[in-house]
PDB file of C-alpha atoms in Angstrom:
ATOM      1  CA  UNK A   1       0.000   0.000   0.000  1.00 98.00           C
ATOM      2  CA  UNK A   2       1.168   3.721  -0.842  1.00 98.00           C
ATOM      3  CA  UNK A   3       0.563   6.768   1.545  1.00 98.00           C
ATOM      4  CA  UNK A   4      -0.160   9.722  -0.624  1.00 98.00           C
ATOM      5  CA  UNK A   5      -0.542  13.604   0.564  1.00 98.00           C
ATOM      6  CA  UNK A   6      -4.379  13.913  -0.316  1.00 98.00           C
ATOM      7  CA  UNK A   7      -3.790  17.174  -2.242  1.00 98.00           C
ATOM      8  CA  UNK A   8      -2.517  15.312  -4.886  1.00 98.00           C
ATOM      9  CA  UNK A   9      -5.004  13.176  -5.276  1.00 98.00           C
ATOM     10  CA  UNK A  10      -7.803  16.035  -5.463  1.00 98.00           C
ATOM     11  CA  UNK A  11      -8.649  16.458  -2.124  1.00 98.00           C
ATOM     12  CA  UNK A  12      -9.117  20.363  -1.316  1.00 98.00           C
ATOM     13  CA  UNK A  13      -7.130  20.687   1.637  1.00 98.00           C
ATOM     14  CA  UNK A  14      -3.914  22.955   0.920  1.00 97.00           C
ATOM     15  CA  UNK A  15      -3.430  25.898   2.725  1.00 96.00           C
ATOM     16  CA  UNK A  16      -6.190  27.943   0.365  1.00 97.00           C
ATOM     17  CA  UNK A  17      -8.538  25.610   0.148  1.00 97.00           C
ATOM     18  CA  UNK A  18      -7.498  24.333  -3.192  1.00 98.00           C
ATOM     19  CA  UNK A  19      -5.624  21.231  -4.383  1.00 98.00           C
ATOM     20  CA  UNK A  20      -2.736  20.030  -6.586  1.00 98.00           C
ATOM     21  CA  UNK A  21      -4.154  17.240  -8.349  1.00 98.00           C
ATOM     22  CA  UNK A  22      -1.400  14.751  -9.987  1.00 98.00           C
ATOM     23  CA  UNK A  23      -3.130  12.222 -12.088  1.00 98.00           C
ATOM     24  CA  UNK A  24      -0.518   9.736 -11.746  1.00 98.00           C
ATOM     25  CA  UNK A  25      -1.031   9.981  -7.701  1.00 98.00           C
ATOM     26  CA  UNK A  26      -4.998   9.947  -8.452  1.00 98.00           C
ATOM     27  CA  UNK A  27      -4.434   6.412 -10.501  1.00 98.00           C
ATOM     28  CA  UNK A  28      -2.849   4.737  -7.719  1.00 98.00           C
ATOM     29  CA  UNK A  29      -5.687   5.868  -5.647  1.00 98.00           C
ATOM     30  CA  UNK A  30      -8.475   4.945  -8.165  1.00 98.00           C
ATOM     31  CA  UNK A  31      -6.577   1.321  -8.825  1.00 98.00           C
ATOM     32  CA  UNK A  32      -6.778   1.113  -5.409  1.00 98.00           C
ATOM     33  CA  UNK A  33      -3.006   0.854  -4.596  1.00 98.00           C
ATOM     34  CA  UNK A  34      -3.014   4.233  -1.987  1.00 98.00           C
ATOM     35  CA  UNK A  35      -4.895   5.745   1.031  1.00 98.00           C
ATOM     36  CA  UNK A  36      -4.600   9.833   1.073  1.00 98.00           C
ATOM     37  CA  UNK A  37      -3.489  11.675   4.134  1.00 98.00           C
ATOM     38  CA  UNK A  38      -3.348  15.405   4.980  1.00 98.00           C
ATOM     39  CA  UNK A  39      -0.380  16.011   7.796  1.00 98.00           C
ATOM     40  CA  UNK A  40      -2.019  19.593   8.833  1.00 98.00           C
ATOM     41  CA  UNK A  41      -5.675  18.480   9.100  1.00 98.00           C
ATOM     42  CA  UNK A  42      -4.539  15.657  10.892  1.00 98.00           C
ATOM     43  CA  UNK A  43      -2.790  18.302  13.264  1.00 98.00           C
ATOM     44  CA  UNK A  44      -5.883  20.266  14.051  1.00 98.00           C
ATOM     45  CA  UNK A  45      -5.497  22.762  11.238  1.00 98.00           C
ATOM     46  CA  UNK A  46      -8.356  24.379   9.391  1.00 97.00           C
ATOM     47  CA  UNK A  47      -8.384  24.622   5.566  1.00 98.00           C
ATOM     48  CA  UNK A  48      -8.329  27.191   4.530  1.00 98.00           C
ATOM     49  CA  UNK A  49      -5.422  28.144   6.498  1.00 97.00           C
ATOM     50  CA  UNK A  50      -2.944  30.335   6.712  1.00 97.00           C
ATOM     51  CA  UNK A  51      -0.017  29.428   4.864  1.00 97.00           C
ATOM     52  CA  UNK A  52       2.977  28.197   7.063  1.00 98.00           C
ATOM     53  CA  UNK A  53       6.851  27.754   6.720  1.00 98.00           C
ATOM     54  CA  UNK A  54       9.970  26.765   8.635  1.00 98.00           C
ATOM     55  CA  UNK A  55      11.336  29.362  10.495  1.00 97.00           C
ATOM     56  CA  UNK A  56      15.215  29.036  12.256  1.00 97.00           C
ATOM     57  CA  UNK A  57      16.403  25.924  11.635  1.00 97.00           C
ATOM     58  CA  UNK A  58      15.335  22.642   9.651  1.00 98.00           C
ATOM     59  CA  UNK A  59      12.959  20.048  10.311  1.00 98.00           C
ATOM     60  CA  UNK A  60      15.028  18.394  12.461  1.00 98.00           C
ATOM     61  CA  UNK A  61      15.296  21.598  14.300  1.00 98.00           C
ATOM     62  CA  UNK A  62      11.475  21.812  14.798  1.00 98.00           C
ATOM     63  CA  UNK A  63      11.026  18.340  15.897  1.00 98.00           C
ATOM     64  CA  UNK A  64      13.770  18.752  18.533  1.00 98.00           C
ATOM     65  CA  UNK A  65      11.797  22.151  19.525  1.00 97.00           C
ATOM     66  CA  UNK A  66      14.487  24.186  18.416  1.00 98.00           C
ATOM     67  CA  UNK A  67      12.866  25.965  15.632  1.00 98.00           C
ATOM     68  CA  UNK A  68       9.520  26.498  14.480  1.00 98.00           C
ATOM     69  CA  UNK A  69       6.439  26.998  11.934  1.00 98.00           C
ATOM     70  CA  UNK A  70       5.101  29.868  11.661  1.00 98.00           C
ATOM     71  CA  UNK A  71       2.087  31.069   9.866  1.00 98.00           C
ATOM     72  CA  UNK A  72       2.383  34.293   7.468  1.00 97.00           C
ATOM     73  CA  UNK A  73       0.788  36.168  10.585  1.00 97.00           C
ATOM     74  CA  UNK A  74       3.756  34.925  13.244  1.00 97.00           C
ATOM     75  CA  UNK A  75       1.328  32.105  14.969  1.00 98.00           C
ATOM     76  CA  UNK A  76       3.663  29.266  15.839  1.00 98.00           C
ATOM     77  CA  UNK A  77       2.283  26.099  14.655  1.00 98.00           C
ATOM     78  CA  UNK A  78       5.005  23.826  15.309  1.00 98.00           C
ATOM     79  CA  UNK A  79       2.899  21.589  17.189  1.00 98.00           C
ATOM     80  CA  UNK A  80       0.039  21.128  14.900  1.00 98.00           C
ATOM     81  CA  UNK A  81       2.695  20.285  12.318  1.00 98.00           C
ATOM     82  CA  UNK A  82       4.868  18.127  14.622  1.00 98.00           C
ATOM     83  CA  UNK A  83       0.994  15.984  15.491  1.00 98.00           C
ATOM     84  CA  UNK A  84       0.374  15.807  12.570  1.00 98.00           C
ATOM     85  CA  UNK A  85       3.402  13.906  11.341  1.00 98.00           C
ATOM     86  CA  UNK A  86       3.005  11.984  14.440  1.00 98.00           C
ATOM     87  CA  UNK A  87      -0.407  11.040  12.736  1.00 98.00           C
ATOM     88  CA  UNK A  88       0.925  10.095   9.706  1.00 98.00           C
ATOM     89  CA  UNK A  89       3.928   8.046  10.867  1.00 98.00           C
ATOM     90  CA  UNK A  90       0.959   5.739  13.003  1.00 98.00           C
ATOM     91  CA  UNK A  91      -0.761   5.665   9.834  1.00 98.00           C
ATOM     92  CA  UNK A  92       2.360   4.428   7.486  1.00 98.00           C
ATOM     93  CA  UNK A  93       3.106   1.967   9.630  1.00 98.00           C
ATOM     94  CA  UNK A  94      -0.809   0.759  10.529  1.00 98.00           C
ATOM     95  CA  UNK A  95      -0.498   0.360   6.672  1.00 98.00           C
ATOM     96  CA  UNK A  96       2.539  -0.977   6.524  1.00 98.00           C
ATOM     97  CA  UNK A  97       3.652   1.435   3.518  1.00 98.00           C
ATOM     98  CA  UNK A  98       5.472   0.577   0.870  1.00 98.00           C
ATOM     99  CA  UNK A  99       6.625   3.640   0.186  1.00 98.00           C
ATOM    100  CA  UNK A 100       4.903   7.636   0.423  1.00 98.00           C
ATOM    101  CA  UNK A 101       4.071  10.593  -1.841  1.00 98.00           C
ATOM    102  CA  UNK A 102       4.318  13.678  -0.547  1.00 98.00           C
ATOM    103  CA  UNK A 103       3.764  17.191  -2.059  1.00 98.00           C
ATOM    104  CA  UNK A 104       7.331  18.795  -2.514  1.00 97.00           C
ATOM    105  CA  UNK A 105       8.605  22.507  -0.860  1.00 97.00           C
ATOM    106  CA  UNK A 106       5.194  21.733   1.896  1.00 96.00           C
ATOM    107  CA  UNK A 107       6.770  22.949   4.995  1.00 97.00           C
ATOM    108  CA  UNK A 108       4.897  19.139   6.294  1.00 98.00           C
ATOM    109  CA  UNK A 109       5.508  17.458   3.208  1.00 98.00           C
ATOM    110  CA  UNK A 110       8.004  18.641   1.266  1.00 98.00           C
ATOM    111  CA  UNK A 111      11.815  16.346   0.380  1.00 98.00           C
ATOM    112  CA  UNK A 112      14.611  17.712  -0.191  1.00 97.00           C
ATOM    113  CA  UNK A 113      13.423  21.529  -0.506  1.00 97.00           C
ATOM    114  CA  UNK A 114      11.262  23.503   1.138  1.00 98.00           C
ATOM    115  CA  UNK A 115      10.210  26.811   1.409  1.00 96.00           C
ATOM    116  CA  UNK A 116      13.035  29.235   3.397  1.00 95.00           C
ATOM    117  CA  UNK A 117      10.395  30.849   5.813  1.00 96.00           C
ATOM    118  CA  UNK A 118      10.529  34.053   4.296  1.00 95.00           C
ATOM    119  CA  UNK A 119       6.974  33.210   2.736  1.00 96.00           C
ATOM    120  CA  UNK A 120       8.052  35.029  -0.602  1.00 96.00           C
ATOM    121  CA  UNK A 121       8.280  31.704  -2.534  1.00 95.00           C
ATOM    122  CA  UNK A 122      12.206  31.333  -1.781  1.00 97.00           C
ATOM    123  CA  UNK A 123      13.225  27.347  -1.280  1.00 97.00           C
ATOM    124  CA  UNK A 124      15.835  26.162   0.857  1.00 97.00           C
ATOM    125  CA  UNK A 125      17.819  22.921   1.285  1.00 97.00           C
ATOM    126  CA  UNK A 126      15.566  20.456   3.603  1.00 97.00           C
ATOM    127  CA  UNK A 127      12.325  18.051   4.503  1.00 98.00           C
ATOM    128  CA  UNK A 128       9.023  18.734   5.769  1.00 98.00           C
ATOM    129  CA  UNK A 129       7.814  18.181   9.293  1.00 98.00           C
ATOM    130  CA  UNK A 130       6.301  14.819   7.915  1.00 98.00           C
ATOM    131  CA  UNK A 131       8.918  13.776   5.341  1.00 98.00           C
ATOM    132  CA  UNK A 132      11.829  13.760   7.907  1.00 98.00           C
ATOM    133  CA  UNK A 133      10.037  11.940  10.518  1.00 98.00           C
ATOM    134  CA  UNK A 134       8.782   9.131   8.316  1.00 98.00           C
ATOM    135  CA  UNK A 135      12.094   8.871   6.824  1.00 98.00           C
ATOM    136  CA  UNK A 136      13.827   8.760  10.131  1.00 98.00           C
ATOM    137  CA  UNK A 137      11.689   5.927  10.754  1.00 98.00           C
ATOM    138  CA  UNK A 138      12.603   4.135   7.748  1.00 98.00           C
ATOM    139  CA  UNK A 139      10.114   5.039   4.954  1.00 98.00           C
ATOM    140  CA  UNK A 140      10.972   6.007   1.384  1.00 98.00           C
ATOM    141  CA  UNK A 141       9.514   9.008   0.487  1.00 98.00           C
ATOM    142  CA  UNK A 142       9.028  10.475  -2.886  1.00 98.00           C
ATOM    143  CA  UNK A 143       7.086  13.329  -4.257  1.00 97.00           C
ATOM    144  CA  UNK A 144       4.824  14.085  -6.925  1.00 97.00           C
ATOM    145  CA  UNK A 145       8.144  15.228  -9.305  1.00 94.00           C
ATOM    146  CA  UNK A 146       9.441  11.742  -8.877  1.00 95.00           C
ATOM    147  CA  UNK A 147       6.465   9.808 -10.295  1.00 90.00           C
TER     148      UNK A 147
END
């Protein structure tokens, strides 16, 4: 089974209220291959929300409590984001994964790059909130660019 960030697959729960369908994540969902997941609903955020990024530090950072998410408006978040990963960790492994899908630059979801916390669209080196929890516990994650 594949774990897939439910934006991708339709599901209007980015930040705005929107989505960022991927057909090739939707298949895998229609053939019955995936289950969708949204890290900041599953944190206790509202959508529409508003938008968040990594501020002072890295993932890492944030789930050591050494750094934070904050929204555009300064509200630290960190916690909804770190329960949320939480979340989705329990659910990879209820599932037993085989591996997860994950939008890219999401300050939860993101691999490799994320947004710098500047919230003018500038990327920085680094994982989401979800992506570096699930793969410090052992899951390969992609994103929708690697389908």
């Amino acid at each position: 089974m594949i774990l897939i960030s439910a934006c991708l697959c339709g599901v209007n729960c980015k930040y705005e209220g929107g989505n960022n369908l991927n057909n090739k994540a939707l298949n895998l969902l229609k053939e019955g291959k995936a289950i969708v997941v949204c890290p900041e609903q599953l944190g206790g955020l509202s959508t529409p929300r508003i938008p968040s990024e990594i501020v002072g530090g890295n993932a890492k950072d944030v789930l050591n409590r050494k750094a934070k998410v904050l929204s555009k408006a300064r509200e630290d978040v960190s916690e909804n984001f770190i329960k949320g990963a939480e979340e989705t960790l329990k659910l990879a492994k209820e599932i037993k994964a085989e591996y997860v899908i994950l939008k890219a630059k999401s300050p939860s979801c993101g691999k490799g790059i994320v947004y710098a916390g500047k919230f003018n669209r500038e990327t920085k080196e680094g994982n989401g909130i979800t992506c570096e929890l699930l793969i410090q516990n052992g899951f390969k994650v992609l994103t929708e660019k690697e389908l």
